mmCIF file of C-alpha atoms and ligand atoms in Angstrom:
data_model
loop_
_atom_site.group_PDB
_atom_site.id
_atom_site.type_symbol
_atom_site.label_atom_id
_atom_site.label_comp_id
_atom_site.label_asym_id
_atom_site.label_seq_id
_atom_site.Cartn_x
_atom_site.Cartn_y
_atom_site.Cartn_z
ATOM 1 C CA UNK A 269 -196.815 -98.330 74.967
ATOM 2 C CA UNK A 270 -196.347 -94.708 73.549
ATOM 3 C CA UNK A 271 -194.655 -94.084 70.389
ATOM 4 C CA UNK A 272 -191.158 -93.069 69.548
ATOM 5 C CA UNK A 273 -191.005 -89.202 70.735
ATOM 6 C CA UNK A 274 -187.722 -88.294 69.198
ATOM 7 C CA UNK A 275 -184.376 -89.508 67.571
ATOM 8 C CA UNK A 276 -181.782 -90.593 71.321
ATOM 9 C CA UNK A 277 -178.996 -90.328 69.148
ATOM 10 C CA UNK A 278 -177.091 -91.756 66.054
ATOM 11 C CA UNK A 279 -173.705 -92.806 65.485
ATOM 12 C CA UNK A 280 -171.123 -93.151 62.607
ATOM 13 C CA UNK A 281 -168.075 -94.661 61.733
ATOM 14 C CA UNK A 282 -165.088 -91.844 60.890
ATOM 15 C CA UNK A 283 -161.665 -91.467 60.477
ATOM 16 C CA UNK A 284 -159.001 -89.403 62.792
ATOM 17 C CA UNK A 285 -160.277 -88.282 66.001
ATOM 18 C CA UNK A 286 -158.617 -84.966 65.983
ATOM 19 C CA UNK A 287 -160.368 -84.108 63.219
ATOM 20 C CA UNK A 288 -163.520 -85.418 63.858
ATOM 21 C CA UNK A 289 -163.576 -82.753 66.667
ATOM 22 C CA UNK A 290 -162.334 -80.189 64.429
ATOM 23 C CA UNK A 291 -164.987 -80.448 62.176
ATOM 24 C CA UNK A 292 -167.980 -80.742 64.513
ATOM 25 C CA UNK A 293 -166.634 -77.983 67.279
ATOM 26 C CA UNK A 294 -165.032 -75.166 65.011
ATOM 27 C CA UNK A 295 -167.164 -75.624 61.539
ATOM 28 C CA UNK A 296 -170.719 -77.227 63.144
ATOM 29 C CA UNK A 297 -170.012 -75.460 66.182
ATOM 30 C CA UNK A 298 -171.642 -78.022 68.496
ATOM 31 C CA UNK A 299 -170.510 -79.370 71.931
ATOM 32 C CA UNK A 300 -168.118 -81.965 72.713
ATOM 33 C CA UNK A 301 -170.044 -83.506 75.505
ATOM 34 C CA UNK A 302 -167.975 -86.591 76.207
ATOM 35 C CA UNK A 303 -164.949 -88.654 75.482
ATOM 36 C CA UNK A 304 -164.467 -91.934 76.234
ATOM 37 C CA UNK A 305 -164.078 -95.186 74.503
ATOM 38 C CA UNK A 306 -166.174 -97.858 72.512
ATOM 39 C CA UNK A 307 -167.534 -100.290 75.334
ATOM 40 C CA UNK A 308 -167.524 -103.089 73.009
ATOM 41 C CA UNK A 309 -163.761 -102.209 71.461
ATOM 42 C CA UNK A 310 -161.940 -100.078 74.064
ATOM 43 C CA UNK A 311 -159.046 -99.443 72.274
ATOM 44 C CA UNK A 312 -161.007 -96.833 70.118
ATOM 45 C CA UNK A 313 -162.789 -93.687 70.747
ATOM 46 C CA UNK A 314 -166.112 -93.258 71.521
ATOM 47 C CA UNK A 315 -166.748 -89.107 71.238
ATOM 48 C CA UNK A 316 -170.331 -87.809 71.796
ATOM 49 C CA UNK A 317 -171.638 -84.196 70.832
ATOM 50 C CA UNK A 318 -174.575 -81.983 71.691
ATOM 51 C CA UNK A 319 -176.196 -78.845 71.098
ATOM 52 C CA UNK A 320 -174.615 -75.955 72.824
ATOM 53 C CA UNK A 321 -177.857 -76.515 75.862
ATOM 54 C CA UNK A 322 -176.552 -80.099 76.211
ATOM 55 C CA UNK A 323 -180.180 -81.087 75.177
ATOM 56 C CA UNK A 324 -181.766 -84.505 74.960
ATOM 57 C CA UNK A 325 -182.198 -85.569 71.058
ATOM 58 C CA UNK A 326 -179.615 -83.856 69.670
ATOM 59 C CA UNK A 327 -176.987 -85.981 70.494
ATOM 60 C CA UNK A 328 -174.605 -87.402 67.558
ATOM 61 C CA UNK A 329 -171.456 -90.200 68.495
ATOM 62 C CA UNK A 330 -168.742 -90.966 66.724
ATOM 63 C CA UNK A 331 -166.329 -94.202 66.085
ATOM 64 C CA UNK A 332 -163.201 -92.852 65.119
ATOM 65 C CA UNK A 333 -161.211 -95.826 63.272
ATOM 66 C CA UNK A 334 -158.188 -93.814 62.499
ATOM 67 C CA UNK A 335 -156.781 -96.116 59.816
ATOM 68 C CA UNK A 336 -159.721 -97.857 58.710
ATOM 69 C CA UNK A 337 -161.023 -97.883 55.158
ATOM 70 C CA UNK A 338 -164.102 -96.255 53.450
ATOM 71 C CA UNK A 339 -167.321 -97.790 53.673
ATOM 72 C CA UNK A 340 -169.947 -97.884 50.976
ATOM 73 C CA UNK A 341 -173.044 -95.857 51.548
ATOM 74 C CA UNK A 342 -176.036 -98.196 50.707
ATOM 75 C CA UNK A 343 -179.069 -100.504 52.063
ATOM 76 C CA UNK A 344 -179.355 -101.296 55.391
ATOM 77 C CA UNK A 345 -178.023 -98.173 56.796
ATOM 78 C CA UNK A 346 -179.018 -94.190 58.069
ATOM 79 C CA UNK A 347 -178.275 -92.432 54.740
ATOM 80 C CA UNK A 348 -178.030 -88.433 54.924
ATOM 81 C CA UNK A 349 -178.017 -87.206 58.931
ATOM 82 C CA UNK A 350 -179.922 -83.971 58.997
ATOM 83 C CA UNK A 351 -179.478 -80.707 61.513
ATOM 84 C CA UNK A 352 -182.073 -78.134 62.095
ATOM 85 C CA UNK A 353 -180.972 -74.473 62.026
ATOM 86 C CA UNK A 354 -182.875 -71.401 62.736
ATOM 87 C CA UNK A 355 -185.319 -69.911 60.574
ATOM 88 C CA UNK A 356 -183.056 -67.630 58.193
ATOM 89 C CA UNK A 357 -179.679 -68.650 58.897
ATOM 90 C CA UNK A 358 -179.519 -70.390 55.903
ATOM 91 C CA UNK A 359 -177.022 -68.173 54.097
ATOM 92 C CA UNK A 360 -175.326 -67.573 57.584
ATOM 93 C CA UNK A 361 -174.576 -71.184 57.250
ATOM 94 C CA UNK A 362 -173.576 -71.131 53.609
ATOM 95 C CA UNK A 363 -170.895 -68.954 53.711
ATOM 96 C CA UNK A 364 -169.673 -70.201 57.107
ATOM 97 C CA UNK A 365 -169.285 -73.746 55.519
ATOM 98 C CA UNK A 366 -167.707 -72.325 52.178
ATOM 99 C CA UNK A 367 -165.358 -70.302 54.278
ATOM 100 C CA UNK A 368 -164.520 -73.416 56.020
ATOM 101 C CA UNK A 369 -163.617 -74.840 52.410
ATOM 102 C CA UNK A 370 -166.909 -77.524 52.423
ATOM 103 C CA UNK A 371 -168.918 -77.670 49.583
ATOM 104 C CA UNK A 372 -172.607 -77.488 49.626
ATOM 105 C CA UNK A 373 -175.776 -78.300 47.729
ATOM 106 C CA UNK A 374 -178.759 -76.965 47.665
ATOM 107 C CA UNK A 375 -181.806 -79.528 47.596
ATOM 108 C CA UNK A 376 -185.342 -80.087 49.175
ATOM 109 C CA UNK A 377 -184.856 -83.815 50.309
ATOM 110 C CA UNK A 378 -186.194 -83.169 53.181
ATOM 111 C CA UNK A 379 -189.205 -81.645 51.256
ATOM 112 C CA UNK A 380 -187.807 -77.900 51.943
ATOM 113 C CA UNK A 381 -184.991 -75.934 51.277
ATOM 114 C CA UNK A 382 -182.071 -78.004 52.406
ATOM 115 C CA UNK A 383 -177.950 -77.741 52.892
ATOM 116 C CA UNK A 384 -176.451 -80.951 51.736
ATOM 117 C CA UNK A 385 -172.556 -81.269 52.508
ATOM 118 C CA UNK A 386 -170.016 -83.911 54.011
ATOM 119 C CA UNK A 387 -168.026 -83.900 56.818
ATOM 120 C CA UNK A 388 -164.329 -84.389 56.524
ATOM 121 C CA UNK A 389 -164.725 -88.083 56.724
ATOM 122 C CA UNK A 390 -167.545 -87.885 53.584
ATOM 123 C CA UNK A 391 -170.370 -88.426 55.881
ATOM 124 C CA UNK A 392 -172.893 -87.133 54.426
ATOM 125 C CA UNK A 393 -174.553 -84.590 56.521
ATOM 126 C CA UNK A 394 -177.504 -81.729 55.616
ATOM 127 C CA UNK A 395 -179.121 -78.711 57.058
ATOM 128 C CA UNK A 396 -182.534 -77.856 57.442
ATOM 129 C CA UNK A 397 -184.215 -74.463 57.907
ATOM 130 C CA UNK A 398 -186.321 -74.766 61.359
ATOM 131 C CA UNK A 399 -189.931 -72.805 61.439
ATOM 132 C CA UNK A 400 -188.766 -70.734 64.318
ATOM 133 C CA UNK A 401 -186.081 -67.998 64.274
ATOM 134 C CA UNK A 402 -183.427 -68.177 67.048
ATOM 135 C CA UNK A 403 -181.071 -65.463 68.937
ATOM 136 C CA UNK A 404 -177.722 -67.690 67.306
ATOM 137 C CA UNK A 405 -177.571 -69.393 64.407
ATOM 138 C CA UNK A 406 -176.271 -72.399 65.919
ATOM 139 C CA UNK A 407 -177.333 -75.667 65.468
ATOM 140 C CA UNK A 408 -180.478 -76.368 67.424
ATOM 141 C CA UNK A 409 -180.217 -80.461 67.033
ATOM 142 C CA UNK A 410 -181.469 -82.548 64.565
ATOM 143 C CA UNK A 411 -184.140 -81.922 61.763
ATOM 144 C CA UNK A 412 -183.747 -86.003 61.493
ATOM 145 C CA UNK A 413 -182.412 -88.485 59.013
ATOM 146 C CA UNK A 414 -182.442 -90.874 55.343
ATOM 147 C CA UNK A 415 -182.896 -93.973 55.993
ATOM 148 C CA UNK A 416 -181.513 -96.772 52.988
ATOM 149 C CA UNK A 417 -183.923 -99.287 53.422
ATOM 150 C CA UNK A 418 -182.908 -102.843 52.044
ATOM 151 C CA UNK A 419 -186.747 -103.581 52.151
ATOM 152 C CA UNK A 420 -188.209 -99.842 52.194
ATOM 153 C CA UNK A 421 -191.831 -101.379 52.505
ATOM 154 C CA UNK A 422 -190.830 -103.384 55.031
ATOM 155 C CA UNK A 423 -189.029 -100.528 57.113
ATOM 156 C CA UNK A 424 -192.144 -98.086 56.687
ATOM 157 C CA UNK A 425 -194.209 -101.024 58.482
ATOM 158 C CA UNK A 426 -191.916 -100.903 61.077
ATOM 159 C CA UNK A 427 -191.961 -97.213 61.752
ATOM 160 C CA UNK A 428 -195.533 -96.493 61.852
ATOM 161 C CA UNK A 429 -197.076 -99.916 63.038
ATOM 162 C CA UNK A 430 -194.016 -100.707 65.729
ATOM 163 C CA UNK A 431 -192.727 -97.028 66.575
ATOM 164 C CA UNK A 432 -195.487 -95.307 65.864
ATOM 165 C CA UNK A 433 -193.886 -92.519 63.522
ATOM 166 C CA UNK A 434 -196.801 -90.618 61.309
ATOM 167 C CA UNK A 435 -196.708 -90.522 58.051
ATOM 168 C CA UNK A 436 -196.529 -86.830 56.552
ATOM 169 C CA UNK A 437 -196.036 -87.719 52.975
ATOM 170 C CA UNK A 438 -195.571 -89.897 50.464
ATOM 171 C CA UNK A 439 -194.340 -89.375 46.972
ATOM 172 C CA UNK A 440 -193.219 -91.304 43.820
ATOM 173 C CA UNK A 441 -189.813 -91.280 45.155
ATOM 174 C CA UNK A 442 -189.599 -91.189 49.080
ATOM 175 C CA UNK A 443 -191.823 -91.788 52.627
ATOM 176 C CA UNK A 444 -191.531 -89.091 54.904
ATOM 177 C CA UNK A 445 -192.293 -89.474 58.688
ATOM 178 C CA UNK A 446 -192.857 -87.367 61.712
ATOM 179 C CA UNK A 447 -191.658 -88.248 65.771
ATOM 180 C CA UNK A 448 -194.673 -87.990 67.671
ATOM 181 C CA UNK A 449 -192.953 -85.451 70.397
ATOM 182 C CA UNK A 450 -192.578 -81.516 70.115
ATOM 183 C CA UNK A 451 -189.277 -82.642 68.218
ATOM 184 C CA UNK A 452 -190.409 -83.147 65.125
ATOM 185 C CA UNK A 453 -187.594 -85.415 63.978
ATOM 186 C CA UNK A 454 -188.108 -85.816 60.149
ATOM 187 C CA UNK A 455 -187.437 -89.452 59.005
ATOM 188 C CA UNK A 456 -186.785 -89.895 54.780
ATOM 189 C CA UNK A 457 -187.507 -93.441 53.332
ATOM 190 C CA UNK A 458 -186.189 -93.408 49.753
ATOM 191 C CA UNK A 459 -188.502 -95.999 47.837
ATOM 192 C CA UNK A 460 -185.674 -97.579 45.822
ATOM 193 C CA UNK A 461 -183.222 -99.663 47.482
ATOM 194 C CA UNK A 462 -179.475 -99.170 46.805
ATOM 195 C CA UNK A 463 -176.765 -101.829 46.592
ATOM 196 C CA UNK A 464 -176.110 -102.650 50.093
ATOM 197 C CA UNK A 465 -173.667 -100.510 52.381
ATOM 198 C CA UNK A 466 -170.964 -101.581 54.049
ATOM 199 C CA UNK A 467 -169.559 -100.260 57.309
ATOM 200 C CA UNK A 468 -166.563 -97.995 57.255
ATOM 201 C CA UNK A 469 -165.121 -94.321 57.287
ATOM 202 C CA UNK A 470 -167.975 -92.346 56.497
ATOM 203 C CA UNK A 471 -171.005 -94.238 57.199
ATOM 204 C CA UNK A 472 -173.710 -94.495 59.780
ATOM 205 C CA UNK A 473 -173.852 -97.028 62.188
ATOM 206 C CA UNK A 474 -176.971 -97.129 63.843
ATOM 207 C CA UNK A 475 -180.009 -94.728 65.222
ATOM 208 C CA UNK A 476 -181.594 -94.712 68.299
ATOM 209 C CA UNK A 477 -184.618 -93.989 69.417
ATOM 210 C CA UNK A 478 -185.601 -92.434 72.883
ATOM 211 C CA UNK A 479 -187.576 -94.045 75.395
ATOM 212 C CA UNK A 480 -188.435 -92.098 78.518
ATOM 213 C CA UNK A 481 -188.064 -94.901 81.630
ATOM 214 C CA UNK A 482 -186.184 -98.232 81.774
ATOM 215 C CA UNK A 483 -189.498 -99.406 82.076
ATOM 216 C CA UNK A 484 -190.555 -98.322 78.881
ATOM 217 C CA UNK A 485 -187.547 -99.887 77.287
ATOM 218 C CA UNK A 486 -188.435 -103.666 79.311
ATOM 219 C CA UNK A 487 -191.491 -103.092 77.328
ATOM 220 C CA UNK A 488 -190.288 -102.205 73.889
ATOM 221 C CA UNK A 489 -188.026 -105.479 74.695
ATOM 222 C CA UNK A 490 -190.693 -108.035 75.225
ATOM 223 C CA UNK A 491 -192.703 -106.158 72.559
ATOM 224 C CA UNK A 492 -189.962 -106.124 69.709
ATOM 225 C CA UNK A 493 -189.590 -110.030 70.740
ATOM 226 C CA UNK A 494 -192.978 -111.244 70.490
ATOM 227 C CA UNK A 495 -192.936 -109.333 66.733
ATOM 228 C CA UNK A 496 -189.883 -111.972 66.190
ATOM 229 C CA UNK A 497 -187.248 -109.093 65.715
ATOM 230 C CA UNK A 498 -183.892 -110.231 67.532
ATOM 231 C CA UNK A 499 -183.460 -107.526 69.833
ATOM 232 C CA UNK A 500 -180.717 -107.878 72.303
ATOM 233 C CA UNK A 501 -180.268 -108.122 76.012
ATOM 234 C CA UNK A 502 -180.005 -104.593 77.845
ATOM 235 C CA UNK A 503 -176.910 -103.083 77.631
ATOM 236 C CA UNK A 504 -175.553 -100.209 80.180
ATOM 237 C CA UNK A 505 -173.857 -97.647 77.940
ATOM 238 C CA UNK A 506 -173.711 -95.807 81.544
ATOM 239 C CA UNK A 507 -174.895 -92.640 80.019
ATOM 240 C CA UNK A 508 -178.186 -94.927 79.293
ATOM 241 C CA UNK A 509 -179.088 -97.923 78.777
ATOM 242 C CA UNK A 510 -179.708 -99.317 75.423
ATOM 243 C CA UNK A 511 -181.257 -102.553 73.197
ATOM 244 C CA UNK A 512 -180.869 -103.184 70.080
ATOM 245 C CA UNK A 513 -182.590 -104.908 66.874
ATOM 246 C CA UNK A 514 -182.208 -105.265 63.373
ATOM 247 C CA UNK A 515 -185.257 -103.926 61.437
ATOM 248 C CA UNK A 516 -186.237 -105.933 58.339
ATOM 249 C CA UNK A 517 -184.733 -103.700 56.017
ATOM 250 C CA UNK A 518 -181.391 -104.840 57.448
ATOM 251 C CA UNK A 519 -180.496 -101.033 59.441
ATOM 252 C CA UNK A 520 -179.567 -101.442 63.133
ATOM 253 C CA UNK A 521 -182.608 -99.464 65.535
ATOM 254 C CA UNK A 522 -181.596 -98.986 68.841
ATOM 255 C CA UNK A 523 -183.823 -98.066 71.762
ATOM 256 C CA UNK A 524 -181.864 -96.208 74.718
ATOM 257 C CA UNK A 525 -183.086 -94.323 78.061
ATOM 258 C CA UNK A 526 -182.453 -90.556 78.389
ATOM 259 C CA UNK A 527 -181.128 -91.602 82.229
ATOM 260 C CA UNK A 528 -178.708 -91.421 83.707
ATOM 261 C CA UNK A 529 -177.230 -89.170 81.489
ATOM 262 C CA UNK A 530 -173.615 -87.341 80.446
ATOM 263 C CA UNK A 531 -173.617 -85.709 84.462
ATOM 264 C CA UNK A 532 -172.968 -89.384 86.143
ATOM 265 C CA UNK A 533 -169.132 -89.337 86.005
ATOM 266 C CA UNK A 534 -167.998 -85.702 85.745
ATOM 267 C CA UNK A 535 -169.652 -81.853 86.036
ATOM 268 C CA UNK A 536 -171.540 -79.666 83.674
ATOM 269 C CA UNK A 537 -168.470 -77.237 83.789
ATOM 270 C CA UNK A 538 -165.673 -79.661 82.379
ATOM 271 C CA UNK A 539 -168.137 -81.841 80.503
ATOM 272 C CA UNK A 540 -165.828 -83.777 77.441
ATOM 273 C CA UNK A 541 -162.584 -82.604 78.878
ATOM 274 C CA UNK A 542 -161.554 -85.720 79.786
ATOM 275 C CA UNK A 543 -161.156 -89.105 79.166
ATOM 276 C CA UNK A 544 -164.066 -91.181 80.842
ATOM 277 C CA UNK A 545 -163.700 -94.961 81.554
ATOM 278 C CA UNK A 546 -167.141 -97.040 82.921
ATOM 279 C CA UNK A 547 -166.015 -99.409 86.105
ATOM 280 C CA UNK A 548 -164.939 -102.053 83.796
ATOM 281 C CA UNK A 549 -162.383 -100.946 82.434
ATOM 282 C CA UNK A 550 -161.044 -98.334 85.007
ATOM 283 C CA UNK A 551 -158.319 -101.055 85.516
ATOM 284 C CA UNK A 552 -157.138 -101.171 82.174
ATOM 285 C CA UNK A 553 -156.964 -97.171 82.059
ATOM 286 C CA UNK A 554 -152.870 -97.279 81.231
ATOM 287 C CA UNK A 555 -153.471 -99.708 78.816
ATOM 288 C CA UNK A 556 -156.192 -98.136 77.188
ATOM 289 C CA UNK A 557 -154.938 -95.168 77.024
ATOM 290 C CA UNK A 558 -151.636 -95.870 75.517
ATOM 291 C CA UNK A 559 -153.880 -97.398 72.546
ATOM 292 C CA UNK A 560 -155.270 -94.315 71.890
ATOM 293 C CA UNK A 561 -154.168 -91.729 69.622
ATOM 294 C CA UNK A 562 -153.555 -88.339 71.082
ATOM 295 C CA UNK A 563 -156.720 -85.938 71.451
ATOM 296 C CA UNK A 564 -156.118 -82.186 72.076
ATOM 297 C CA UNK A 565 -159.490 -80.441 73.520
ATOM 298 C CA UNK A 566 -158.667 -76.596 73.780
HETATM 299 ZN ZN1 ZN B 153 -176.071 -96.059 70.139
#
């Protein structure tokens, strides 16, 4: 079996829709790539965003709960969700964000100079300096992620013995972790364990790993099952197909396909214009849709 390559996508739990895709197409300035709904709660959103080359491993999907409440940032979730930017566009990025009226921090949690800020919905999101330069200073994808380990030894076990991340440091404080593709998705492992989270505006749900074939994924199946993790049946997300498992430190891994991909139900051209349905629920389309709050995509 070969080991994780790179980071499939991850997806959080936000607020209003409308301004979910404010934030992430006029400030972030990445791609809406496609709307449609939550397969397992259809009267909700379901909005997925790229890099501007539509590329696989930089995708990022949001749950939009309009009136929810906040959730608690803690154990058992993806913590801080890091982007990679070009070489130098650091203070590009700074003032564009300032100008935009977000405040950021300057840190090195990700063991270099690093852009922490939240979204509009307080997820907390960074930015991370990539070792090549680029023609734009847009976002190339993601540097990688925190994750708030309920059992931090435990989770480290499962990255490098089960996914086969490499371990690129270690200090006092924090694990840090290397994909094993030309990615180089950056995984954080804070040593102490927080209170634990709880899901709501703001907060991660799960991250998922990419597996290249559906027959890689039957395999990661029957593996994750013989190592006693309760990993579901596969699911057709009809972009991929995903399973899913919690790890022992309580934060929900998924493992999806890059096939079929975000081409199966419309064209590159109008890609996220409009509101996609899978089969099942292309007969509840006038229900659905008078569920949903309004979303204007200019
Ligand atoms: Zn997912």
């Amino acid at each position: 079996m070969q080991p994780i390559d790179h980071i499939h996508h991850i997806s959080a739990i936000v607020g209003d829709p409308q301004a979910n895709v404010a934030f992430y197409r006029e400030v972030l300035g990445l791609r809406l790539v496609k709307q449609t709904v939550n397969f397992d709660d259809p009267h909700t959103y379901h909005l997925y965003y790229s890099n501007q080359a539509i590329e696989n491993g930089t995708i990022i999907t949001f749950f939009p709960w309009a009136n929810a409440h906040p959730g608690r940032v803690g154990s058992g979730q993806v913590g801080r969700i890091a982007f990679r930017i070009p070489k130098d566009s650091s203070d590009y990025w700074q003032t564009r964000l300032n100008q935009a009226g977000i405040a950021v921090q300057e840190s090195t949690l990700f063991k270099q100079k690093t852009l922490e800020l939240a979204d509009v919905h307080d997820l907390a999101l960074a930015l991370v300096e990539a070792e090549e330069t680029a023609d734009t200073p847009d976002i190339l994808g993601f540097h990688g992620a925190v994750l708030l380990s309920a059992q931090p030894e435990a989770t480290i076990q499962t990255l490098t013995q089960d996914l086969g991340l490499q371990m690129i440091d270690k200090t006092e404080t924090s694990s840090h972790f290397l994909t094993t593709g030309k990615l180089h998705h950056e995984i954080v492992v804070p040593h102490q364990a927080l209170p634990a989270g709880r899901w709501g505006v703001g907060t991660v749900h799960h991250i998922a790993w990419s597996v290249p074939t559906d027959e890689a994924q039957k395999e990661w199946q029957a593996y994750l099952y013989d190592q006693q993790y309760g990993v579901t049946e596969i699911k057709d997300r009809q972009y991929f197909h995903a399973i899913y498992f919690q790890e022992h430190g309580s934060i929900v891994f998924e493992i999806a396909t890059e096939a079929p991909g975000f081409l199966v139900d419309e064209p590159l051209a109008s890609l996220g214009e409009a509101l996609k349905l899978p089969p099942q629920f292309e007969a509840q389309r006038a229900d659905i849709l008078a569920h949903l709050p309004q979303l204007n995509i200019d």
